[in-house]
PDB file of C-alpha atoms in Angstrom:
ATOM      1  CA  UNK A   1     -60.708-104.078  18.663  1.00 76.00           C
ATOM      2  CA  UNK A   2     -57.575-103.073  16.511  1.00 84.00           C
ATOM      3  CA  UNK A   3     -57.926-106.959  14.535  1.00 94.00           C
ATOM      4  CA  UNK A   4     -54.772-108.106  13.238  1.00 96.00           C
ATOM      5  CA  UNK A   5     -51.725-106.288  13.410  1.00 97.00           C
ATOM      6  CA  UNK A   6     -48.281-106.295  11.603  1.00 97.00           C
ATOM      7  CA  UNK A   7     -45.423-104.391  11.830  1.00 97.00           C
ATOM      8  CA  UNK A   8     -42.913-103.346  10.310  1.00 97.00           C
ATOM      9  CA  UNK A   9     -45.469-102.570   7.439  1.00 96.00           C
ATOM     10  CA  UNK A  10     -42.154-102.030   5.327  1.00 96.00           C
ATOM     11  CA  UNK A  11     -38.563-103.753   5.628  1.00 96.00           C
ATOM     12  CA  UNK A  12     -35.230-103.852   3.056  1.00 97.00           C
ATOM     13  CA  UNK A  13     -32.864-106.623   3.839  1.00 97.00           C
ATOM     14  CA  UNK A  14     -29.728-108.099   2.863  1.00 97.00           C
ATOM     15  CA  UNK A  15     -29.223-111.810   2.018  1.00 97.00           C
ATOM     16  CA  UNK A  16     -28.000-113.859   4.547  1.00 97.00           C
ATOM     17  CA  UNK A  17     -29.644-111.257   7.470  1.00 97.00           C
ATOM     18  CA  UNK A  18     -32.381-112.381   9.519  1.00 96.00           C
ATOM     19  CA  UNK A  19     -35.586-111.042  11.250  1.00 96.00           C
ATOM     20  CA  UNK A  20     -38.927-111.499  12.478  1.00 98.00           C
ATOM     21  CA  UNK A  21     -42.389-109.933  11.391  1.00 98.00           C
ATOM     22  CA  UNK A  22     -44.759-109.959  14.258  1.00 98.00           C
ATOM     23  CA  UNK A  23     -48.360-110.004  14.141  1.00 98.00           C
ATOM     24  CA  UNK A  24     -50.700-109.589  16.924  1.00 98.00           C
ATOM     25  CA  UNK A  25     -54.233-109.887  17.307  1.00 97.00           C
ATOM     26  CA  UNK A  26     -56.889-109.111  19.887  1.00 96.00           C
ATOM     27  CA  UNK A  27     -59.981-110.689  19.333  1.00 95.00           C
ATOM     28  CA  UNK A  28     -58.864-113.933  21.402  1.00 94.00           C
ATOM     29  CA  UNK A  29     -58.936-116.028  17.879  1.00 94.00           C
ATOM     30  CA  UNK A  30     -57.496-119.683  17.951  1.00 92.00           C
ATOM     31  CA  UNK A  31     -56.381-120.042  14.679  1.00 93.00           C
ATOM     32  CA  UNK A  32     -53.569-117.979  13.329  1.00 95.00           C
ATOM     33  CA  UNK A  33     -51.690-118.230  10.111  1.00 96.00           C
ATOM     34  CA  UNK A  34     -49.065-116.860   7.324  1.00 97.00           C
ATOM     35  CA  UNK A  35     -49.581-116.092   4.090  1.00 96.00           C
ATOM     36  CA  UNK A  36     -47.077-114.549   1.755  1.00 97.00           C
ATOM     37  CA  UNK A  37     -48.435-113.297  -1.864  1.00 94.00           C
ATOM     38  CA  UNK A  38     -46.112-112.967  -4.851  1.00 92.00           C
ATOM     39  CA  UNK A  39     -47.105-111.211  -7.687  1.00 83.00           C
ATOM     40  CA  UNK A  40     -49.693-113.250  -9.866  1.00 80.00           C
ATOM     41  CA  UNK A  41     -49.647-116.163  -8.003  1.00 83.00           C
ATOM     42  CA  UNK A  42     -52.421-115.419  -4.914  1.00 88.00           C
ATOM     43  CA  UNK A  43     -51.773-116.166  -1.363  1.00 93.00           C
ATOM     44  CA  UNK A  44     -49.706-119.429  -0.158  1.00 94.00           C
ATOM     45  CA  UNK A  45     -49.796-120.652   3.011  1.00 93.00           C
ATOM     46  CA  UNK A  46     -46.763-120.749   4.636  1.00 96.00           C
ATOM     47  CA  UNK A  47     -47.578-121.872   8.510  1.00 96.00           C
ATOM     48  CA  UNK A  48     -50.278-121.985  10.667  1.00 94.00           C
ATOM     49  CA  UNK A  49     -51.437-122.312  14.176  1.00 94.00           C
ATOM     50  CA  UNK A  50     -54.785-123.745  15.691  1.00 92.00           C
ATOM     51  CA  UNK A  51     -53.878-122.709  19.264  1.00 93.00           C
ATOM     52  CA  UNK A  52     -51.331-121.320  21.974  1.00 95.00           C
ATOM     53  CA  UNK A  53     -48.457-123.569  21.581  1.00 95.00           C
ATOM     54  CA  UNK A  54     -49.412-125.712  18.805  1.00 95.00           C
ATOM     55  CA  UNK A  55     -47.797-125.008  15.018  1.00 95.00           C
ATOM     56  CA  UNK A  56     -47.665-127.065  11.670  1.00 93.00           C
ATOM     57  CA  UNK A  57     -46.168-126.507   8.330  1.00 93.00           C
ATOM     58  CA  UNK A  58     -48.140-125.312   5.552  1.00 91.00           C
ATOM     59  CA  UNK A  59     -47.846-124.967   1.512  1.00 89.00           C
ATOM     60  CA  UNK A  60     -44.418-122.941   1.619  1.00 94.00           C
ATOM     61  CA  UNK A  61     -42.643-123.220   5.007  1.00 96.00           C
ATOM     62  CA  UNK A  62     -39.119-123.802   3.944  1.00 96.00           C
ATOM     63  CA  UNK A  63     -36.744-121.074   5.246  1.00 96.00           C
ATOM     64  CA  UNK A  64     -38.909-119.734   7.830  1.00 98.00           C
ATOM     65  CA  UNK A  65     -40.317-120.958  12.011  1.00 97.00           C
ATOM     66  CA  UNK A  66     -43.001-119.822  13.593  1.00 98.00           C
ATOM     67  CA  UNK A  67     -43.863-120.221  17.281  1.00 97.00           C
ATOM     68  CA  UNK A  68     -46.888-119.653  19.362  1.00 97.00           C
ATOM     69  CA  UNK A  69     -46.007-118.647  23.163  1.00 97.00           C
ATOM     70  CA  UNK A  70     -49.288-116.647  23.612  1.00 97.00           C
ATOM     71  CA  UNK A  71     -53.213-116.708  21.477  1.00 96.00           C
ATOM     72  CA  UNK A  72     -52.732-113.333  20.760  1.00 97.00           C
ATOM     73  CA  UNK A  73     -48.910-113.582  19.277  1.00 98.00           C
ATOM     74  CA  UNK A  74     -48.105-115.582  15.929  1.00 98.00           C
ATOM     75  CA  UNK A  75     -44.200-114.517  15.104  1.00 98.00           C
ATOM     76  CA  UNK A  76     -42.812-115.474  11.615  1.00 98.00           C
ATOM     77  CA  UNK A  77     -38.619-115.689  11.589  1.00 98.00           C
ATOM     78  CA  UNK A  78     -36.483-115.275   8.731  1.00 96.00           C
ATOM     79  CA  UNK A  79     -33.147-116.652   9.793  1.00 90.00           C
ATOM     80  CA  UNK A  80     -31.201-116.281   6.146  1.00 94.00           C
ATOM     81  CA  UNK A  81     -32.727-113.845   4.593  1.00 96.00           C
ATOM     82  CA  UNK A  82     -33.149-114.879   0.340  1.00 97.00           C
ATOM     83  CA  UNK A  83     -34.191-112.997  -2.843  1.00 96.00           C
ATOM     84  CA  UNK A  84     -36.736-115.615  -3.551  1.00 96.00           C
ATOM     85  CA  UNK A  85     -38.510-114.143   0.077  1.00 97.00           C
ATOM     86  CA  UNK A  86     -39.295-110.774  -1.090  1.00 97.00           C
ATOM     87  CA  UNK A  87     -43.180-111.062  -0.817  1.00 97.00           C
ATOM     88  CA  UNK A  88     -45.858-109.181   0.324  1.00 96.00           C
ATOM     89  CA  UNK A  89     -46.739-111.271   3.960  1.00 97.00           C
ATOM     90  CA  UNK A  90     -49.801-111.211   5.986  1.00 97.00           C
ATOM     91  CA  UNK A  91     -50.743-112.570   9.011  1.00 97.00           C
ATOM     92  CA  UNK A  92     -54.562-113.684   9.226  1.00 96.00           C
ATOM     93  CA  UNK A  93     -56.685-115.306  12.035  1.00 95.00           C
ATOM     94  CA  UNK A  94     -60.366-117.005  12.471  1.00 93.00           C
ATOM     95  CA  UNK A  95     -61.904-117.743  15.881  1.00 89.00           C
ATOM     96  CA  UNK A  96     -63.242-121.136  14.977  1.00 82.00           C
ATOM     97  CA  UNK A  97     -62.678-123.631  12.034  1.00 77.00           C
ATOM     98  CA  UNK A  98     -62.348-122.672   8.658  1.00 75.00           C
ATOM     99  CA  UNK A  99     -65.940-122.344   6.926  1.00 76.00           C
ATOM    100  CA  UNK A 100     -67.303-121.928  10.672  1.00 74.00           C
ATOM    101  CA  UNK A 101     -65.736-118.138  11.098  1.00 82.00           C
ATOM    102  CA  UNK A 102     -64.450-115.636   8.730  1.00 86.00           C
ATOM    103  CA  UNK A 103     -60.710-115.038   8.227  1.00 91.00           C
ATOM    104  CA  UNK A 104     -59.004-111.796   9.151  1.00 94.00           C
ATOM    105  CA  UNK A 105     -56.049-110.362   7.589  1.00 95.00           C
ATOM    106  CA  UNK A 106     -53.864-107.826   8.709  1.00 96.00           C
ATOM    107  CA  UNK A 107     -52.281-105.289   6.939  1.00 95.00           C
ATOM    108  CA  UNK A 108     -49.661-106.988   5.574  1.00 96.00           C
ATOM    109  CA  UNK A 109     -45.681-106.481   5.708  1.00 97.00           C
ATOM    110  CA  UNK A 110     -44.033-105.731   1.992  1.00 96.00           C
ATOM    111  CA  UNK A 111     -40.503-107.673   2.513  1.00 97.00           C
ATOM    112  CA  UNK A 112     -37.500-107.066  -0.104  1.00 97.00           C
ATOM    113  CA  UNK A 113     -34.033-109.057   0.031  1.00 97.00           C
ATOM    114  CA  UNK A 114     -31.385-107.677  -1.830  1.00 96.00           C
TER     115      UNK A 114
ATOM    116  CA  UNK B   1     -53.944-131.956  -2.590  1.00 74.00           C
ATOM    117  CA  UNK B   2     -56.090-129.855  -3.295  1.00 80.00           C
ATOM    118  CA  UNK B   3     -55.737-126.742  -6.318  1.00 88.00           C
ATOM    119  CA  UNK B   4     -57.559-124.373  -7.094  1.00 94.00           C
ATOM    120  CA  UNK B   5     -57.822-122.388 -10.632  1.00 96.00           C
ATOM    121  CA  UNK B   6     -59.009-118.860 -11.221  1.00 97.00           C
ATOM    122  CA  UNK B   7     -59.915-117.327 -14.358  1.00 97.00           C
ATOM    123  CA  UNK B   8     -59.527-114.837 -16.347  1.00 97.00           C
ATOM    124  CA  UNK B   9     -56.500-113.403 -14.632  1.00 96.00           C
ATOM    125  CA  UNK B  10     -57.276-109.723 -15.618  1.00 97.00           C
ATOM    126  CA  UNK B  11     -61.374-108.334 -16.771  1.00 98.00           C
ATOM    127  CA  UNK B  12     -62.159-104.959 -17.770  1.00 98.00           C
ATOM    128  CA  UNK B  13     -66.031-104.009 -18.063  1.00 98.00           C
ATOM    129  CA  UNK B  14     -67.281-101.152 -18.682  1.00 98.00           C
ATOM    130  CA  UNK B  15     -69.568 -99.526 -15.433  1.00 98.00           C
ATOM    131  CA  UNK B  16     -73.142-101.058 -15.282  1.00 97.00           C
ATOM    132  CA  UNK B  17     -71.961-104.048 -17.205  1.00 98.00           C
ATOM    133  CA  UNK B  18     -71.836-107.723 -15.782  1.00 98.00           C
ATOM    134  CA  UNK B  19     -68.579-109.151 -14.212  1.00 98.00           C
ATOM    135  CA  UNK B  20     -67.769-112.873 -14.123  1.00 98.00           C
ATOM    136  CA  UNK B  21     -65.116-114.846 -12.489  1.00 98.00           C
ATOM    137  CA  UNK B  22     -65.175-118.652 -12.688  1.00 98.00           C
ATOM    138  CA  UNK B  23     -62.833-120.876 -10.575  1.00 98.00           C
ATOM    139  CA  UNK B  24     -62.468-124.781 -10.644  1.00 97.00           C
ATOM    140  CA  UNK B  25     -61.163-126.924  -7.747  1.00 95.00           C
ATOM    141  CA  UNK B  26     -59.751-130.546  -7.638  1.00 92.00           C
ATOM    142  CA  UNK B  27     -60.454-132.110  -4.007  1.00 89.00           C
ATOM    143  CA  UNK B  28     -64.308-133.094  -4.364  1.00 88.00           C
ATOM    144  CA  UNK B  29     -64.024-133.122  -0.435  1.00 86.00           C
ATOM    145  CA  UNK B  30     -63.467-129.545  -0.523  1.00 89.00           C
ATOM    146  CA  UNK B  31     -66.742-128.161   1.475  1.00 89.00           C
ATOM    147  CA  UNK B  32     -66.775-124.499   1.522  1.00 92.00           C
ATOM    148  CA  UNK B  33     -65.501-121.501  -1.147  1.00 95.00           C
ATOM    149  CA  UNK B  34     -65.291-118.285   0.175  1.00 95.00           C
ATOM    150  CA  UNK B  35     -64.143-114.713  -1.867  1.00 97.00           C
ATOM    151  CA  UNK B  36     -61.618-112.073  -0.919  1.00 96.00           C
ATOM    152  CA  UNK B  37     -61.838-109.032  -2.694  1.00 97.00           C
ATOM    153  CA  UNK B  38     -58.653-106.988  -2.280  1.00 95.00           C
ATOM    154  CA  UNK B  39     -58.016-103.111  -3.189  1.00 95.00           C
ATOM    155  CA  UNK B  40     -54.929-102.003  -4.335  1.00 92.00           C
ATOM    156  CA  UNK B  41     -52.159-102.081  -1.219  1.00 89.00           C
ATOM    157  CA  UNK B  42     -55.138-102.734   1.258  1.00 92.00           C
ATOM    158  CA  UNK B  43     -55.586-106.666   2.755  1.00 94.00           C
ATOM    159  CA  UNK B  44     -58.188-109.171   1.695  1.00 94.00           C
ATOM    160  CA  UNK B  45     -61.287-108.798   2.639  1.00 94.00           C
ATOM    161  CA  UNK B  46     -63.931-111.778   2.844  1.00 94.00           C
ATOM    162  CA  UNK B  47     -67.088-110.657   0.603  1.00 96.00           C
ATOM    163  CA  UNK B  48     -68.855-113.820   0.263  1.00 96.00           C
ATOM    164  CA  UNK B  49     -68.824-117.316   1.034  1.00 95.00           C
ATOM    165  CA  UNK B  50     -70.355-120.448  -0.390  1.00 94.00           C
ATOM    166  CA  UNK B  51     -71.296-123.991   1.492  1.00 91.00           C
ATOM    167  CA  UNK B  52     -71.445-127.318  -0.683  1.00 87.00           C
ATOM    168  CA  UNK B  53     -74.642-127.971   0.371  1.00 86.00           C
ATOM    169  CA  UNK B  54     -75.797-124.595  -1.240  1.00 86.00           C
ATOM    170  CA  UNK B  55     -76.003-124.015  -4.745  1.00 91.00           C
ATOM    171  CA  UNK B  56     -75.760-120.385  -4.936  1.00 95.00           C
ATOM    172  CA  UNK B  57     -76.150-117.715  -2.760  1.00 94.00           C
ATOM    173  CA  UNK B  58     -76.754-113.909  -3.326  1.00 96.00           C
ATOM    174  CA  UNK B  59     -75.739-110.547  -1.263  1.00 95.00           C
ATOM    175  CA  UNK B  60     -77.038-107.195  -2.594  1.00 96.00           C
ATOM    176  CA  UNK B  61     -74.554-107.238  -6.183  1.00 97.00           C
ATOM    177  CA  UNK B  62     -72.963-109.765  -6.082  1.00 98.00           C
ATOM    178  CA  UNK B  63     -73.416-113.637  -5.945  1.00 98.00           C
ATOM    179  CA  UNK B  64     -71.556-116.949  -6.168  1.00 98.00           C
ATOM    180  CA  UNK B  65     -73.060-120.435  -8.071  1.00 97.00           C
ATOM    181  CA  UNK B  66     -71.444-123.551  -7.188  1.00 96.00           C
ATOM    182  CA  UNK B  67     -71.399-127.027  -9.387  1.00 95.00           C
ATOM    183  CA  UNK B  68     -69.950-129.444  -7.007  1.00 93.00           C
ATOM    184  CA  UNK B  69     -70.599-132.320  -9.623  1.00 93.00           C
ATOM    185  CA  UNK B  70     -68.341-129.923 -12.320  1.00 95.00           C
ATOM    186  CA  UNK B  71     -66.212-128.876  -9.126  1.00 95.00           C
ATOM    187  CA  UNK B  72     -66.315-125.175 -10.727  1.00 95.00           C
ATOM    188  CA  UNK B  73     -67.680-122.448  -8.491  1.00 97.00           C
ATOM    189  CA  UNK B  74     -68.444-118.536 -10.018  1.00 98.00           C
ATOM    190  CA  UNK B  75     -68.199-115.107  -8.790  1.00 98.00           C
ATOM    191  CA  UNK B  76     -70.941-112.997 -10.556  1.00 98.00           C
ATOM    192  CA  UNK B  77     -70.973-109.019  -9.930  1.00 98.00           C
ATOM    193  CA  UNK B  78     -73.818-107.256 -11.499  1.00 97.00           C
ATOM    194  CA  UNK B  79     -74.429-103.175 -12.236  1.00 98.00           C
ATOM    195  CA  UNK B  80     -69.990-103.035 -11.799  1.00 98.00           C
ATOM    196  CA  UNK B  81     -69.008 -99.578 -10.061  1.00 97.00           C
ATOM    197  CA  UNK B  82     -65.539 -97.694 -10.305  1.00 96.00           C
ATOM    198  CA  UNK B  83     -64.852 -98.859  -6.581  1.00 96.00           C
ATOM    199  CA  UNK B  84     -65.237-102.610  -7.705  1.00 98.00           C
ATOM    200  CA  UNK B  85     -61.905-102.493  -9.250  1.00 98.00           C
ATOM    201  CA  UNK B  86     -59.795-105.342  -7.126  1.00 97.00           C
ATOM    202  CA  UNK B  87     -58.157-108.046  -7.255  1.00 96.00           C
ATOM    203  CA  UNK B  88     -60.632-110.841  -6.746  1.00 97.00           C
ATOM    204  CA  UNK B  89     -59.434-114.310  -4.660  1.00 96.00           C
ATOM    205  CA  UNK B  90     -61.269-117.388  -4.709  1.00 97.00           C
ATOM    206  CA  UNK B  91     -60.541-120.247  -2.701  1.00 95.00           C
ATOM    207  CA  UNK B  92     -61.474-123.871  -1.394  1.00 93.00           C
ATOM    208  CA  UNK B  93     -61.135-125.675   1.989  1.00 88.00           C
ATOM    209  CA  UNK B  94     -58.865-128.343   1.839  1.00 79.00           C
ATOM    210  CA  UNK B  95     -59.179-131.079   4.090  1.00 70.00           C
ATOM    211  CA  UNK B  96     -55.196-131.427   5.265  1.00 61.00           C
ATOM    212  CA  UNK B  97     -54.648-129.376   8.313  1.00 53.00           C
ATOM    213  CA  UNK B  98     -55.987-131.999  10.423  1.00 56.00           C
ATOM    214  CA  UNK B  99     -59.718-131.891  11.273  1.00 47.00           C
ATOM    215  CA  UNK B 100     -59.754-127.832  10.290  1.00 61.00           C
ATOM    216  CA  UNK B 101     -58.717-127.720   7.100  1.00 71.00           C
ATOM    217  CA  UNK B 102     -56.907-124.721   5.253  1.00 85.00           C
ATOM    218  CA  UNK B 103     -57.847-122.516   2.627  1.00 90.00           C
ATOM    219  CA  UNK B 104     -55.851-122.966  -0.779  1.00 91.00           C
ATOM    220  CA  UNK B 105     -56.385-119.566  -2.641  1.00 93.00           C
ATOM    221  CA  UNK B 106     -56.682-119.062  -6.400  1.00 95.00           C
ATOM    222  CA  UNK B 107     -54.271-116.803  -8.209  1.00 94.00           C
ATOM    223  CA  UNK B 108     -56.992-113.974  -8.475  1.00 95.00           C
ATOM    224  CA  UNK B 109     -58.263-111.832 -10.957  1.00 97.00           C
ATOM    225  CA  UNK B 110     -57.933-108.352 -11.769  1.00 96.00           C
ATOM    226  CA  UNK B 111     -60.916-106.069 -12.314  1.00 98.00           C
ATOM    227  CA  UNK B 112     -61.052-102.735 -13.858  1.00 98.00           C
ATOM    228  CA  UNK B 113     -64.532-101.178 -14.137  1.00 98.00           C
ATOM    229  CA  UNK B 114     -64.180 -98.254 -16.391  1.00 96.00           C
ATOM    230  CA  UNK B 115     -66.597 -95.314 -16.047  1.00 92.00           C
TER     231      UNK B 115
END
């Protein structure tokens, strides 16, 4: 199994631009979610996903959407890119509820708005 | 909701010395406290988990002690090694998220074990 995996693993943009980090994963998990971690200040949930089709809004979910066509696909969308965005982001995912089955992070996607 | 406190926010140890990392969470709901350890540009990694119903729990070096009553919980590393250095993430279940809950994370900790 490759896990969870995000691309691009790097990406520069300008304000105002958007895009999407994908993340895939292919051990058939239920729950997905994103996390993006600024400097000092840990990981913050920012949406989250208990099945194909089903999102909800976590800690930090203002200027970005999620959807969930597929269990293995968990897109994140940017649509105005902002300064206050640049984060580190990583997808993660857990087959079964949380203290049941261990989370799994990808690698991560390092995101800078200029 | 719940949040979650981690301290110290940076620890340097010498190798073969003791490491501790205490963190203190507000929901007394809150259930289960797992720890991600988390090497320089690499992801999280789970390294140990705690139940409520447990109060501490040990794997090889390291451990983690739980005081539901205090609502503190502790990650203890023992005989430190150069390739503990990490960031260190605590973090509590919370119970929004419907009937799964969510993880709210600490801040972590940075430690440096110096040879």
């Amino acid at each position: 199994n490759a896990g969870v995996t995000q691309t691009p693993k790097f990406r520069i943009l300008k304000i105002g631009q958007s895009m999407t980090l994908q993340c895939t994963q292919d051990m058939n998990h239920n729950y997905m979610y994103w996390y993006r971690q600024d400097p000092g200040m840990g990981l913050k949930l920012i949406y989250y996903s208990v099945g194909a089709g089903i999102t909800d809004k976590g800690e930090v979910p203002n200027g970005y959407n999620v959807s969930r066509s597929t269990t293995e696909d968990f897109p994140l969308r940017l649509e105005l890119a902002a300064p206050s965005q640049t984060s580190v982001y990583f997808c993660a995912s857990r087959k079964g509820r949380v203290g049941n089955s261990p989370l799994h992070f990808g690698n991560g996607t390092r995101l800078t708005v200029t | 909701g719940e949040n979650v406190e981690q301290h110290p926010s940076t620890l340097s140890v010498q190798e073969g010395d003791s490491a501790v990392i205490k963190c203190t969470y507000s929901d007394s709901a809150s259930n289960y406290f797992p720890w991600y350890k988390q090497e320089l540009g690499k992801r999280p990694q789970l390294i140990i988990d705690i139940r409520s119903n447990v109060g501490e729990k040990k794997d090889q070096r390291i451990a983690v002690t739980l005081n539901k009553t205090a609502k503190h919980f502790s990650l203890h590393i023992t005989e430190t090694q150069p390739e503990d250095s990490a960031v260190y993430f605590c973090a509590a279940k919370t119970e929004s998220g419907g009937s799964q809950g969510n993880l709210i994370f600490g801040k972590g900790t940075k430690l440096s074990v110096k040879p």
